[in-house]
Coordinates of C-alpha atoms in Angstrom, one line a residue:
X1450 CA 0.0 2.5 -20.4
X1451 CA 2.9 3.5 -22.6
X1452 CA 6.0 5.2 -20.5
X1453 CA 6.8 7.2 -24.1
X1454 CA 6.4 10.6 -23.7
X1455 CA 3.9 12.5 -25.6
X1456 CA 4.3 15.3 -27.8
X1457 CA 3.1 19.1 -26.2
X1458 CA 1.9 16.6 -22.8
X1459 CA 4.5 18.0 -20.7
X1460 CA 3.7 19.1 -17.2
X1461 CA 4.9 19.6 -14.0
X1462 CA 4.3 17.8 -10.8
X1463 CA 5.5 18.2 -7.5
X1464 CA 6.0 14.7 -5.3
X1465 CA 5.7 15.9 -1.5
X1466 CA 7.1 12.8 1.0
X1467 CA 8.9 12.6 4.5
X1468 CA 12.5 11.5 4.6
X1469 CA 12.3 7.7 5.2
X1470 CA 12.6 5.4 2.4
X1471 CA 9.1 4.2 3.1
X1472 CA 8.1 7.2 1.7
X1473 CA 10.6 8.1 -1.0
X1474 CA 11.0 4.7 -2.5
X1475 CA 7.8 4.9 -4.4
X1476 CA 8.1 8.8 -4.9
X1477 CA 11.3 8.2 -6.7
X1478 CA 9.9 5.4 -8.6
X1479 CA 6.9 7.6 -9.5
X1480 CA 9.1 10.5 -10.5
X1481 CA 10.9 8.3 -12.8
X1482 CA 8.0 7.4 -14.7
X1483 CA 7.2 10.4 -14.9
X1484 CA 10.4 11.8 -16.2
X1485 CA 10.4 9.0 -19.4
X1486 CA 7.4 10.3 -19.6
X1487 CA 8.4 14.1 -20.9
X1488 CA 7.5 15.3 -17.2
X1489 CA 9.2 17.9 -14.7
X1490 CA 9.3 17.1 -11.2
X1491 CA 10.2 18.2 -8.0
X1492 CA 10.4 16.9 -4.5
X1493 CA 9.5 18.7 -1.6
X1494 CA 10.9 16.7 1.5
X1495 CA 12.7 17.3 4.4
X1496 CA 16.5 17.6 5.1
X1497 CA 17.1 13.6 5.5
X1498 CA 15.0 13.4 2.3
X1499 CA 17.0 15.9 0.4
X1500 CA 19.9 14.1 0.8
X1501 CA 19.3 10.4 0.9
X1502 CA 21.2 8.0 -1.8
X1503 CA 18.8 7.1 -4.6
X1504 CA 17.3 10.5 -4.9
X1505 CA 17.4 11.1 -9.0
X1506 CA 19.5 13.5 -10.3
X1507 CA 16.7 15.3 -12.6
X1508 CA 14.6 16.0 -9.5
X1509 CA 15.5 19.0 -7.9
X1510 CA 14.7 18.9 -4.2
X1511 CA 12.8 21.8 -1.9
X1512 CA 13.2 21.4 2.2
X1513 CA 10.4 23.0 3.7
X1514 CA 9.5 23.4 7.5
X1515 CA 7.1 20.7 8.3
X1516 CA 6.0 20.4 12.5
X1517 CA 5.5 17.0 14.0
X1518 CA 2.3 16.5 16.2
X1519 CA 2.9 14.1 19.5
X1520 CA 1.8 13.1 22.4
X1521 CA 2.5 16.5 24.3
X1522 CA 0.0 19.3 23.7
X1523 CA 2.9 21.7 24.5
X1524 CA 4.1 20.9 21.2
X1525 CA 1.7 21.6 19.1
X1526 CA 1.8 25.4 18.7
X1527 CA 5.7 25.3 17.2
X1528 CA 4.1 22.7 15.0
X1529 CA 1.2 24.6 13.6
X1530 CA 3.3 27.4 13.5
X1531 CA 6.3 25.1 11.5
X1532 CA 3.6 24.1 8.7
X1533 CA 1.9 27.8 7.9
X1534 CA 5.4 28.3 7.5
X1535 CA 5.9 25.6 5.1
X1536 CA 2.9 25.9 3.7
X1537 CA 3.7 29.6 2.7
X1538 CA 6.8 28.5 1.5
X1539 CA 5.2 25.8 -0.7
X1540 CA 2.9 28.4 -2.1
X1541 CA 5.9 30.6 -2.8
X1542 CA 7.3 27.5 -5.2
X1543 CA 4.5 26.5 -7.1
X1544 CA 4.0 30.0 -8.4
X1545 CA 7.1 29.7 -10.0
X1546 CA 7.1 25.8 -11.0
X1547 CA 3.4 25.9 -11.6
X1548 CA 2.6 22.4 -11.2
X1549 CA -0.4 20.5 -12.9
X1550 CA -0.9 18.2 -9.6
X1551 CA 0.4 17.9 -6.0
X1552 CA 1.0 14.3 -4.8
X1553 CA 1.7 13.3 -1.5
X1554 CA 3.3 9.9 0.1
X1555 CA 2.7 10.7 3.3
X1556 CA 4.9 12.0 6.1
X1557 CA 4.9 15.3 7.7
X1558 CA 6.5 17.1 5.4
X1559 CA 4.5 16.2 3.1
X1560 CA 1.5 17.8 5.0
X1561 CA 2.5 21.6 4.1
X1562 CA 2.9 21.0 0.7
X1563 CA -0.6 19.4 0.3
X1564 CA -2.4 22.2 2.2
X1565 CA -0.9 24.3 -0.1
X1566 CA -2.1 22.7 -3.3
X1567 CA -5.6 22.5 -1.9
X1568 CA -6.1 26.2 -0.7
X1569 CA -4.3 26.9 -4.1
X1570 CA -7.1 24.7 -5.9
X1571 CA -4.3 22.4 -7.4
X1572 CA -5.6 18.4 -8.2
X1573 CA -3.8 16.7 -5.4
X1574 CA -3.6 13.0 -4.6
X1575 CA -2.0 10.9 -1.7
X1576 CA 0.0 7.6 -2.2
X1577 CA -0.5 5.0 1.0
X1578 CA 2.3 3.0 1.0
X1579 CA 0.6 0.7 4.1
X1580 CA -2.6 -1.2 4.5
X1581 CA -3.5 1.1 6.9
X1582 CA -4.3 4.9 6.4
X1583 CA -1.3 6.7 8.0
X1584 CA -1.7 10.3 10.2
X1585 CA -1.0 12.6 7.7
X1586 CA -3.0 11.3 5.0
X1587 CA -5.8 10.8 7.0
X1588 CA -5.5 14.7 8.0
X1589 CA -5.8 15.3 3.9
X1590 CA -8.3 12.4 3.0
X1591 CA -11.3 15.0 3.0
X1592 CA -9.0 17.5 0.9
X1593 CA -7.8 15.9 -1.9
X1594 CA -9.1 14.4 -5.2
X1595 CA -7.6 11.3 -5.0
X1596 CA -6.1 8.7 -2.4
X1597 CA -4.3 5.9 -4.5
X1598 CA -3.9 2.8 -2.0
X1599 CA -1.5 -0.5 -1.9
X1600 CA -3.7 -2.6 -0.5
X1601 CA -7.2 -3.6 -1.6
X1602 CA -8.5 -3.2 2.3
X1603 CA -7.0 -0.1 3.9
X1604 CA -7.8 0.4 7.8
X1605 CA -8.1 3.6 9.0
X1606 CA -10.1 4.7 5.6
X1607 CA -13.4 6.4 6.2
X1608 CA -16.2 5.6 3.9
X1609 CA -17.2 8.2 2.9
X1610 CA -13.7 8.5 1.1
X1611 CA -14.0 5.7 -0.5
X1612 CA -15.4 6.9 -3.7
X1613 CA -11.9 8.5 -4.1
X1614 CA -9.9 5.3 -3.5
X1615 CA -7.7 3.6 -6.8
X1616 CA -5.9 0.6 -5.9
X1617 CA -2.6 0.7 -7.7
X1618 CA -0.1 -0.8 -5.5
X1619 CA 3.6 0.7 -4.2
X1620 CA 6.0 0.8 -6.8
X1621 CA 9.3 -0.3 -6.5
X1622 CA 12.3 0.5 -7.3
X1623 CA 13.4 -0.1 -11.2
X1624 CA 16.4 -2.7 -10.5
X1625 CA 14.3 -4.9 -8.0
X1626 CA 11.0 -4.9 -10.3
X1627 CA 13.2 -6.4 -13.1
X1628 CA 13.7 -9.6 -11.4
X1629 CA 10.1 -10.3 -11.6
X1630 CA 11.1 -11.8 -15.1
X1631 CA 13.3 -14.1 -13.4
X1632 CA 12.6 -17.9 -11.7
X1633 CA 12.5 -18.7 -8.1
X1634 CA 16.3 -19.9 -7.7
X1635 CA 16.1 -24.0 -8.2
X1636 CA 15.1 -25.9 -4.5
X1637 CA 15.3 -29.2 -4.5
X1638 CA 16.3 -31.7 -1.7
X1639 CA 20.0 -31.5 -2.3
X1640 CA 20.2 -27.7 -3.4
X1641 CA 21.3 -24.9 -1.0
X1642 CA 19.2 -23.3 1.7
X1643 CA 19.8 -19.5 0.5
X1644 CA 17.7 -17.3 3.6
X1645 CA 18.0 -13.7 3.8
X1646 CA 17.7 -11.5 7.1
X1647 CA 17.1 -7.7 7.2
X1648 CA 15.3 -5.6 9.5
X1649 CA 16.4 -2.2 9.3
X1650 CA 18.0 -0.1 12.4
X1651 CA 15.1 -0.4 14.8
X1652 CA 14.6 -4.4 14.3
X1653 CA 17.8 -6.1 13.2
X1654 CA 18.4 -6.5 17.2
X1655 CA 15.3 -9.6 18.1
X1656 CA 16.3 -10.7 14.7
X1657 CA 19.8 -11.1 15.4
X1658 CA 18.9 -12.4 18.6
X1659 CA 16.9 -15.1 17.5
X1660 CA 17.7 -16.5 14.0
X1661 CA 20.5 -17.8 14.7
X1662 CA 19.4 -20.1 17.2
X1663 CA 16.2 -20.8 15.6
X1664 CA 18.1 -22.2 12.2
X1665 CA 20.5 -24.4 14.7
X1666 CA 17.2 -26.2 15.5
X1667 CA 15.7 -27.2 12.1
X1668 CA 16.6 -30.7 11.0
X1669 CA 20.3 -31.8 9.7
X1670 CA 18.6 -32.2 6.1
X1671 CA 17.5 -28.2 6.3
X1672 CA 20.2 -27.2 8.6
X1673 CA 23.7 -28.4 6.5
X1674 CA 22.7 -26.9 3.6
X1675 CA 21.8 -23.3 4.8
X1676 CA 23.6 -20.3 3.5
X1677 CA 22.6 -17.0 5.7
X1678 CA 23.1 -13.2 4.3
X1679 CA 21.8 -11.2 7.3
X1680 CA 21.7 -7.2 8.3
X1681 CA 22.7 -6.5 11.6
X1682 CA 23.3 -3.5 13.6
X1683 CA 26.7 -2.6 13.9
X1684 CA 27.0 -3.1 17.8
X1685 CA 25.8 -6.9 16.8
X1686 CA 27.7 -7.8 14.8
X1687 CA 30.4 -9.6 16.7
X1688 CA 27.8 -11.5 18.8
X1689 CA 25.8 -13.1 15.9
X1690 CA 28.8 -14.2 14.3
X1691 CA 29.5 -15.8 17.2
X1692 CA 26.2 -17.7 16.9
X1693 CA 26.3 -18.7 13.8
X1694 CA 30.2 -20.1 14.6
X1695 CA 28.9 -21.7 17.4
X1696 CA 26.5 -23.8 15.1
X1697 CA 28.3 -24.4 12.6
X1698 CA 26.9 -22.5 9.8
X1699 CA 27.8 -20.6 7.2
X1700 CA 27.0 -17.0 7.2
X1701 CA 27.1 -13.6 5.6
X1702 CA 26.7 -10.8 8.1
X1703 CA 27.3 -6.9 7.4
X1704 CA 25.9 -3.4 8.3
X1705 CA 24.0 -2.8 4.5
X1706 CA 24.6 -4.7 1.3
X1707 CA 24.6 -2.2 -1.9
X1708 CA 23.1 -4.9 -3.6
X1709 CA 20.4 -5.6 -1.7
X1710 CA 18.5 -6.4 -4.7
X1711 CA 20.6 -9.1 -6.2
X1712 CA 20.7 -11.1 -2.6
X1713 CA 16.9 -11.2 -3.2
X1714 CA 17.2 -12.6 -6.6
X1715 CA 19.1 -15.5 -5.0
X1716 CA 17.2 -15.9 -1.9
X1717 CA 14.7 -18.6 -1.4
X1718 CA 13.5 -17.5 2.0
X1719 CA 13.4 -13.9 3.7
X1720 CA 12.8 -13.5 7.3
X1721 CA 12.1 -9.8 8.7
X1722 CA 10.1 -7.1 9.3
X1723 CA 7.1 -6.1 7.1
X1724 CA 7.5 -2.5 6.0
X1725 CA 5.5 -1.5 3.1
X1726 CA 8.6 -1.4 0.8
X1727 CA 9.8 -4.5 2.1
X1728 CA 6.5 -6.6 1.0
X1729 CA 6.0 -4.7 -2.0
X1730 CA 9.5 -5.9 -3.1
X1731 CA 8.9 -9.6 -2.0
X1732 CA 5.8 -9.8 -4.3
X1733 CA 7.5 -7.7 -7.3
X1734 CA 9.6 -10.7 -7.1
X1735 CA 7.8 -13.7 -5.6
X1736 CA 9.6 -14.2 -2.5
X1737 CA 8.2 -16.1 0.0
X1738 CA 8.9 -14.8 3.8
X1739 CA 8.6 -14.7 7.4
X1740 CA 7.6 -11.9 9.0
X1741 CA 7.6 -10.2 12.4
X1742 CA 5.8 -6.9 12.5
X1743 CA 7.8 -4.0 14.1
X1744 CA 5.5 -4.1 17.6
X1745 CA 5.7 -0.1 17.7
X1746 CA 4.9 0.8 14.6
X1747 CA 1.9 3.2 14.1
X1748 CA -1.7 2.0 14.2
X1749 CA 0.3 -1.7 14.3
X1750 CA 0.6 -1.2 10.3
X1751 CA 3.6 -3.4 9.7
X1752 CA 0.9 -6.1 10.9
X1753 CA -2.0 -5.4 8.4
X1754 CA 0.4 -5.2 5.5
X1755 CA 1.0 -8.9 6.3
X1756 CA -2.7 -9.7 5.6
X1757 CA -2.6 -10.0 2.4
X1758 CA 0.9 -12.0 1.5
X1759 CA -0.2 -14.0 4.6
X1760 CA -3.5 -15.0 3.5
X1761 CA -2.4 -15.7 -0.3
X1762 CA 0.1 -18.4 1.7
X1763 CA 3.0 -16.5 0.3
X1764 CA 4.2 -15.5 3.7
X1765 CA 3.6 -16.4 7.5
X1766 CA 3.6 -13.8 10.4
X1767 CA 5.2 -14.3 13.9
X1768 CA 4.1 -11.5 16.6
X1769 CA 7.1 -10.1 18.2
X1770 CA 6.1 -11.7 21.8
X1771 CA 6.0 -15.5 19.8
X1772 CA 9.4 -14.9 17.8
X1773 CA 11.3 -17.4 19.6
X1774 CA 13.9 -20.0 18.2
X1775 CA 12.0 -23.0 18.4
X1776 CA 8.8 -21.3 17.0
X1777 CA 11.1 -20.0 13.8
X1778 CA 12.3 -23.0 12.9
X1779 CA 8.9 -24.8 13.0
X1780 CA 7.3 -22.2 10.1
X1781 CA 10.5 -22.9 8.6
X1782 CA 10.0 -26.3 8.5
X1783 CA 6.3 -26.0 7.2
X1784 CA 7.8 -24.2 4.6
X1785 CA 10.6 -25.7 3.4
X1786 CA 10.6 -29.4 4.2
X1787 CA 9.2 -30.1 0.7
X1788 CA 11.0 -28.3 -1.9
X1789 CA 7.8 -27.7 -3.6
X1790 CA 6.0 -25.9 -0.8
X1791 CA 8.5 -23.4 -0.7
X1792 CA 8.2 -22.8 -4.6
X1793 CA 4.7 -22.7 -4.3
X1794 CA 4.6 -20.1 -1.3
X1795 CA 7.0 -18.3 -3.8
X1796 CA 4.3 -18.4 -6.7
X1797 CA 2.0 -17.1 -4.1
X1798 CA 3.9 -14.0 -3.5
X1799 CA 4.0 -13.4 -7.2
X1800 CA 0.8 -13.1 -7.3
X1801 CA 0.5 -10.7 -4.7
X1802 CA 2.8 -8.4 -6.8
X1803 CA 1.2 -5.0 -8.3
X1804 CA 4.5 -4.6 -10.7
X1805 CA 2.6 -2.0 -12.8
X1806 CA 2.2 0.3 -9.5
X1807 CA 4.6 3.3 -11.0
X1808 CA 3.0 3.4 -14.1
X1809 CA -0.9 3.0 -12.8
X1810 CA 0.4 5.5 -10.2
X1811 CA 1.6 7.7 -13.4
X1812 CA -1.6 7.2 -15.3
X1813 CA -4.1 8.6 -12.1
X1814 CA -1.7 11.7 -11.9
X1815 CA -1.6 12.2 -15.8
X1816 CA -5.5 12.2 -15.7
X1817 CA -5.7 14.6 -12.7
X1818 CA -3.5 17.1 -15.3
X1819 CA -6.0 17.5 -18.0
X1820 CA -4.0 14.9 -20.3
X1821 CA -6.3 12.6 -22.4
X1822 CA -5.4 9.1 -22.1
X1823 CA -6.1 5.6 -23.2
X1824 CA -5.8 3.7 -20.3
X1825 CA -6.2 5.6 -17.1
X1826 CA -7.5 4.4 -13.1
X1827 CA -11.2 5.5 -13.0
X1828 CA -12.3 3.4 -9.7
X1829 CA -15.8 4.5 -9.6
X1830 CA -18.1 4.8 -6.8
X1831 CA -19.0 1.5 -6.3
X1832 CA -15.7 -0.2 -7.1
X1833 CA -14.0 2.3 -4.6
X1834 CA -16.1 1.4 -2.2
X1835 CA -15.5 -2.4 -2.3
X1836 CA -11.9 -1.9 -2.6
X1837 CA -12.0 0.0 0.7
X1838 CA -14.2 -1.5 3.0
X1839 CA -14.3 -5.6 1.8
X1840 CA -12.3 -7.9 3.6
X1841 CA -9.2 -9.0 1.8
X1842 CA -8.7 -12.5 0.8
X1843 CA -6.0 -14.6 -0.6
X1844 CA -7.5 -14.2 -4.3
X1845 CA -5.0 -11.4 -5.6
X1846 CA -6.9 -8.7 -7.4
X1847 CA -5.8 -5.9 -10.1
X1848 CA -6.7 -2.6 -9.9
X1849 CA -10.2 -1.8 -11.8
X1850 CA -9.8 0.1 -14.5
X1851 CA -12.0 1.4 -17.5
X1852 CA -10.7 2.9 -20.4
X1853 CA -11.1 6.1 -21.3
X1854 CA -11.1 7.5 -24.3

């Protein structure tokens, strides 16, 4: 599908998503798309949303009350209360922006705004960023016209949504997609060992804990040519780099890198966590990885988005409890002991990729506006249904389509 904007299409859309980059990643890339596109578009968020780096500057940005829903029942008043608010508030905004479509990426402050577009009989859609059907969405499943997934098997999904389901995958961000037209770095016996390390606030600390020590164990032939770029938390920082001094290798170590994306381009091994952003990223690019799922993470989701990558041989996942030293360096070793095994777990992940996620993404909420297209995501009844409920395999798969003309 063309990103060229067509002549009298414009609409408007408003891109509802909680303030994490897990959930504004692929909003922003959507709302880019659909900005070359000839679009408006405006986010509803909340105030860490409204005012995190990356947010574009032609998207103007609405903070609405959105209530959280624990554990503790005594809660739960002030947050029914918090979204009737937002969801009056909501309604208040798309009287005036009149929007074509409503789509959520999940979130609770994404949760108002979608209530809103379906009591207001808008076309609404949610975006699953994770292989397994997160709270909020699973609230609206029922509700809205559409539920656009990045996985082909999505846990949590009820079947008798899964006539709804289009498989388009989690778009990325524009600068890291562009490397998809570039090589896996050369690896050969002499070459350096270029590994990158990130985890994000809540797991750089097990990672910084053991990575070190489990790269001091792999074999002189790995080991002496290893160059290390890793994340750390900032209270770490003086103690991993006193590791990696202690064993003698070279190392890269900081808070956040600006250019995340370029450290990627030049890394021939990742070792981290498995958010959804972070494996859509390693398969934009062809990355192959280790990854330890975040142990707390809702549902276990960081674990089921390694299924895929994992079972493609493009990645291999360590369980928190397992992480140790001597275990990393063995899955190193598997991997990278012949030059070609890495490069081939790297062509794995490649294939794993969904690089067209924005614009498929783009093309489903086009068609929910009334615009006639070419090429537009019709999963149909039956498709939906296999892409929700079959097992995944290792055998990458694109997103049916048919056209429509």
């Amino acid at each position: 599908m063309s990103s060229e904007p067509r002549k009298g299409a414009s609409r408007h859309f408003v891109l509802a998503a909680g303030g994490t980059g897990g959930h504004l990643i692929p909003a922003f890339a959507l709302a880019a798309e659909l900005n070359a596109r000839g679009h408006h578009v405006a986010l509803i968020t909340d105030e860490r949303g409204a005012n995190i780096p990356g947010k574009p500057d032609f998207m103007p940005a609405h903070v609405l009350p959105a209530g959280r829903f624990g554990k503790n029942p005594l809660g739960w008043f002030a947050g029914v209360r918090a979204v009737l608010q937002g969801r009056a508030m909501a309604l208040r905004l798309f009287e005036s922006f009149q929007p074509s479509a409503v789509i959520g990426f999940g979130g609770y402050p994404a949760l108002p705004a979608l209530l809103a577009a379906t009591s207001a009989g808008l076309p609404s859609i949610v975006h699953e960023q994770n292989a397994v059907l997160g709270r909020v969405n699973r609230l609206l499943a029922g509700r809205v016209d559409a539920i656009a997934t990045s996985y082909d098997q999505v846990d949590r999904l009820a079947p008798k949504h899964a006539g709804k389901v289009h498989l388009v995958g989690n778009p990325v961000r524009a600068e890291v997609l562009r490397l998809r037209e570039q090589d896996f770095p050369d690896f050969t016996d002499e070459s350096l060992f270029r590994i990158l390390v990130t985890g994000g606030s809540q797991g750089a600390r097990v990672l910084s804990e053991v990575v070190p020590d489990g790269l001091a164990m792999l074999p002189p032939a790995l080991r002496q040519r290893l160059q290390v770029t890793q994340q750390c938390r900032p209270e770490d920082l003086d103690a991993v780099r006193g590791r990696y001094a202690s064993h003698d290798i070279p190392a890269e170590l900081g808070t956040y890198f600006e250019d995340m994306h370029e450290r990627l381009a030049g890394a021939h091994l990742f070792i981290g966590r498995a958010g959804a952003s972070t494996i859509a990223e390693l398969t934009a690019v062809g990355r192959p990885a280790i990854l330890v799922p975040l142990p707390i993470a809702t549902d276990d989701h960081q674990a089921a988005n390694t299924r895929e990558m994992a079972r493609a041989g493009g990645a291999r996942m360590i369980r928190q409890d397992a992480f140790q030293p001597k275990e990393l360096a063995k899955q190193i070793q598997a991997m990278a002991m012949n030059p070609a095994s890495l490069a081939n777990a790297a062509h794995c992940a490649f294939n794993c990729g969904r690089p067209d996620a924005a614009k498929d993404l783009a093309d489903l909420v086009e068609s929910m506006s009334g615009i006639d297209l070419m090429d537009v995501i019709r999963v149909g009844e039956s498709a939906g249904v296999a892409a929700a409920l079959r097992p995944a395999t290792g055998t990458p798969r694109k997103a049916a389509k048919e056209r429509v003309e």
